[in-house]
Coordinates of C-alpha atoms in Angstrom, one line a residue:
X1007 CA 82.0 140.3 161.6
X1008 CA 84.2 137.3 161.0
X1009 CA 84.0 133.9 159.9
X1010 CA 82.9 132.2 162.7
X1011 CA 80.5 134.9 163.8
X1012 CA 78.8 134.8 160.6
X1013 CA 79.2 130.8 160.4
X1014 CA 77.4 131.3 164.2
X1015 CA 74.7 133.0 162.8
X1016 CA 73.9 130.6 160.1
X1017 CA 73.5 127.5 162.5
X1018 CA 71.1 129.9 164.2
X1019 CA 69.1 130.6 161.5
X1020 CA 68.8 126.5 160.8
X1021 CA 68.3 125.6 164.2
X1022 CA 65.4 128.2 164.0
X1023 CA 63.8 126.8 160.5
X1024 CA 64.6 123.2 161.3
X1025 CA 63.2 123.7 164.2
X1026 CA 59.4 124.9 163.0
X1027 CA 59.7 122.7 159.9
X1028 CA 60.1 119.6 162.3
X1029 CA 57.5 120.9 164.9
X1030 CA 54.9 122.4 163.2
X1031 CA 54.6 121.5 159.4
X1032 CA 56.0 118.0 160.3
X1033 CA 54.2 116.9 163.1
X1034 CA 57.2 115.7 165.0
X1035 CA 56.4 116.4 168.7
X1036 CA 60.1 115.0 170.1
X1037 CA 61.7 117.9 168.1
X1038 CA 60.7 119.4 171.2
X1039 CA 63.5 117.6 172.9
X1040 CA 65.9 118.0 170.2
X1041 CA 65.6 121.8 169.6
X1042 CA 64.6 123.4 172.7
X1043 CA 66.8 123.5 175.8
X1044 CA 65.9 121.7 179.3
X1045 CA 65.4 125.0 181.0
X1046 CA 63.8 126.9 177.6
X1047 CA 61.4 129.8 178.3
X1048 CA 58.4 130.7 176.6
X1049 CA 57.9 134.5 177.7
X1050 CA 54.7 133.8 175.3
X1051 CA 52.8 130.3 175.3
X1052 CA 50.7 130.2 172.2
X1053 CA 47.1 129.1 173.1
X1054 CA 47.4 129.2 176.9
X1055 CA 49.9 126.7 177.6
X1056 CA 52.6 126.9 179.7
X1057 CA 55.6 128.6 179.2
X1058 CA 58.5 125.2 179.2
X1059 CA 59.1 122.5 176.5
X1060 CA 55.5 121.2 177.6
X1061 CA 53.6 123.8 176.7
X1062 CA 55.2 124.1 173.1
X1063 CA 54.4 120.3 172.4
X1064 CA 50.9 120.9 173.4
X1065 CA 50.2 123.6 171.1
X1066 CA 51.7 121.9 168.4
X1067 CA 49.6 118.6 169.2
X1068 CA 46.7 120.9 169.2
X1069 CA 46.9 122.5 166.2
X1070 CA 47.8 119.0 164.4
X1071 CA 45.0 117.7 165.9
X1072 CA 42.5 120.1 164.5
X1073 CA 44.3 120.7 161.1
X1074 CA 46.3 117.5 160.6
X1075 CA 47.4 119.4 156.9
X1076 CA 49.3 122.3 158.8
X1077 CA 52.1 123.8 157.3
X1078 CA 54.0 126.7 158.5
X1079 CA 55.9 129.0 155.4
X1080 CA 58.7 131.2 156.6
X1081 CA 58.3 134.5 155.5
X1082 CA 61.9 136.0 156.3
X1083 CA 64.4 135.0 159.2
X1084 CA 66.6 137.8 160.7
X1085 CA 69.6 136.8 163.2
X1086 CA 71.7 138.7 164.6
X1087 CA 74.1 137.7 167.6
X1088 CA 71.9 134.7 169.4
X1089 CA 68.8 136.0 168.6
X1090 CA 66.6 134.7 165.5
X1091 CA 63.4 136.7 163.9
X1092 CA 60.8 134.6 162.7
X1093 CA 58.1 135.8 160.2
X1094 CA 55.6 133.3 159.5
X1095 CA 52.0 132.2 157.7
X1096 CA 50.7 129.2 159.0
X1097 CA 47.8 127.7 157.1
X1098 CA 45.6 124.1 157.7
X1099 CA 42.4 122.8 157.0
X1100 CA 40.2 122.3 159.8
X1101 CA 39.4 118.5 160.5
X1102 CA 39.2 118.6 164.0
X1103 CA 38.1 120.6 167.0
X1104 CA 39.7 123.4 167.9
X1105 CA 39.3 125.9 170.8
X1106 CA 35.3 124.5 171.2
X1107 CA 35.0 125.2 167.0
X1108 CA 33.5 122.1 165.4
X1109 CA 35.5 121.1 162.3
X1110 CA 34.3 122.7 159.3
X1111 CA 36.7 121.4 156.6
X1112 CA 37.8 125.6 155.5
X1113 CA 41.6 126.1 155.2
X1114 CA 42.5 128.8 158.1
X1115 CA 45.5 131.0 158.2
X1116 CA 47.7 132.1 161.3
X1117 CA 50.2 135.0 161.1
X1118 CA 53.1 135.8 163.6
X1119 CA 56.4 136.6 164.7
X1120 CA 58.6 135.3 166.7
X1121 CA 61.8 135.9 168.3
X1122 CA 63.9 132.7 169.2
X1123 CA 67.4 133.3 171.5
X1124 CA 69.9 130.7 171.0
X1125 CA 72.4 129.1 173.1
X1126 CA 74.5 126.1 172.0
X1127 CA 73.0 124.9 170.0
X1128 CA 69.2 125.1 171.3
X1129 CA 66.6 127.3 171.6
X1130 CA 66.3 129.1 174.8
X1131 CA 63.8 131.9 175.0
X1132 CA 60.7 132.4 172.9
X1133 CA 59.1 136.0 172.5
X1134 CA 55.9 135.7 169.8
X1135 CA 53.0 137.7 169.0
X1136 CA 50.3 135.3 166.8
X1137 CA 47.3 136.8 165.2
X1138 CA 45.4 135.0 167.5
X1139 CA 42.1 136.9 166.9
X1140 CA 42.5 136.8 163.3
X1141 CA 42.1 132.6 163.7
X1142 CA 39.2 133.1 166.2
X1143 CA 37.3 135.3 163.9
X1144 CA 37.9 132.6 160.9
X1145 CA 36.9 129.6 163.5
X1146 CA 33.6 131.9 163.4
X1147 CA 34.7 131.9 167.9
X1148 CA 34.8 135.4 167.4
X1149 CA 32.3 138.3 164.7
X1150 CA 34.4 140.7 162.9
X1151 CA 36.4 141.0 159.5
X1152 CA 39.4 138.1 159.5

């Protein structure tokens, strides 16, 4: 691998971590525009939304919403090529309402991964799999161990 390959790969990494930093533990819905391309894909949508830029502001406006506090910790990044692997624990106290949930004030915590492609520059594909029914069962939406 050479130096610009390798230099390639570390912007991708940053894009990556800037990227949830600004979005998630930040708050900063326009880094929407800034990091994700005009045609980016979400072969995912957290939460339901849709699969453009849209859907990835909403979900991050809902999850501020309901746990104004949130803060996504980067486990590990792995990048290779374009691509960037995202492990992740999210964790917020619950102020709001989320997903019908009343607040309840308890702290809540949201694992995933997810796998970012990158083109010049900018995010443009999004693969993820959230433990989605590991933050339903601590809501209380949903009985079982979480």
């Amino acid at each position: 691998m050479d130096v610009i390959e390798k230099t390639r790969i570390a912007e991708n990494r940053e894009i990556v971590r800037a990227f949830i930093d600004a979005l998630f533990t930040e708050g900063d819905l326009a880094a929407v525009d800034e990091y994700l391309a005009e045609d980016f894909l979400d072969h995912d949508p957290p939460v339901g939304s849709d699969s453009g830029r849209e859907g990835m502001r909403a979900a991050a406006a809902l999850f501020r919403g309901a746990f104004p506090d949130w803060h996504s910790t980067c486990d590990f990044l792995v990048a290779e090529d374009d691509m960037v692997v995202e492990h992740f624990s999210a964790t917020g106290t619950q102020f709001g309402e989320i997903f019908g949930a009343p607040a309840t004030g308890r702290t809540v915590t949201l694992r995933g991964i997810n796998i970012f492609r990158i083109r010049e520059g900018r995010i443009v594909e999004r693969w993820g799999r959230l433990d989605e029914l590991g933050l339903l069962r601590r809501l209380g939406l949903v009985q079982g161990p979480g």
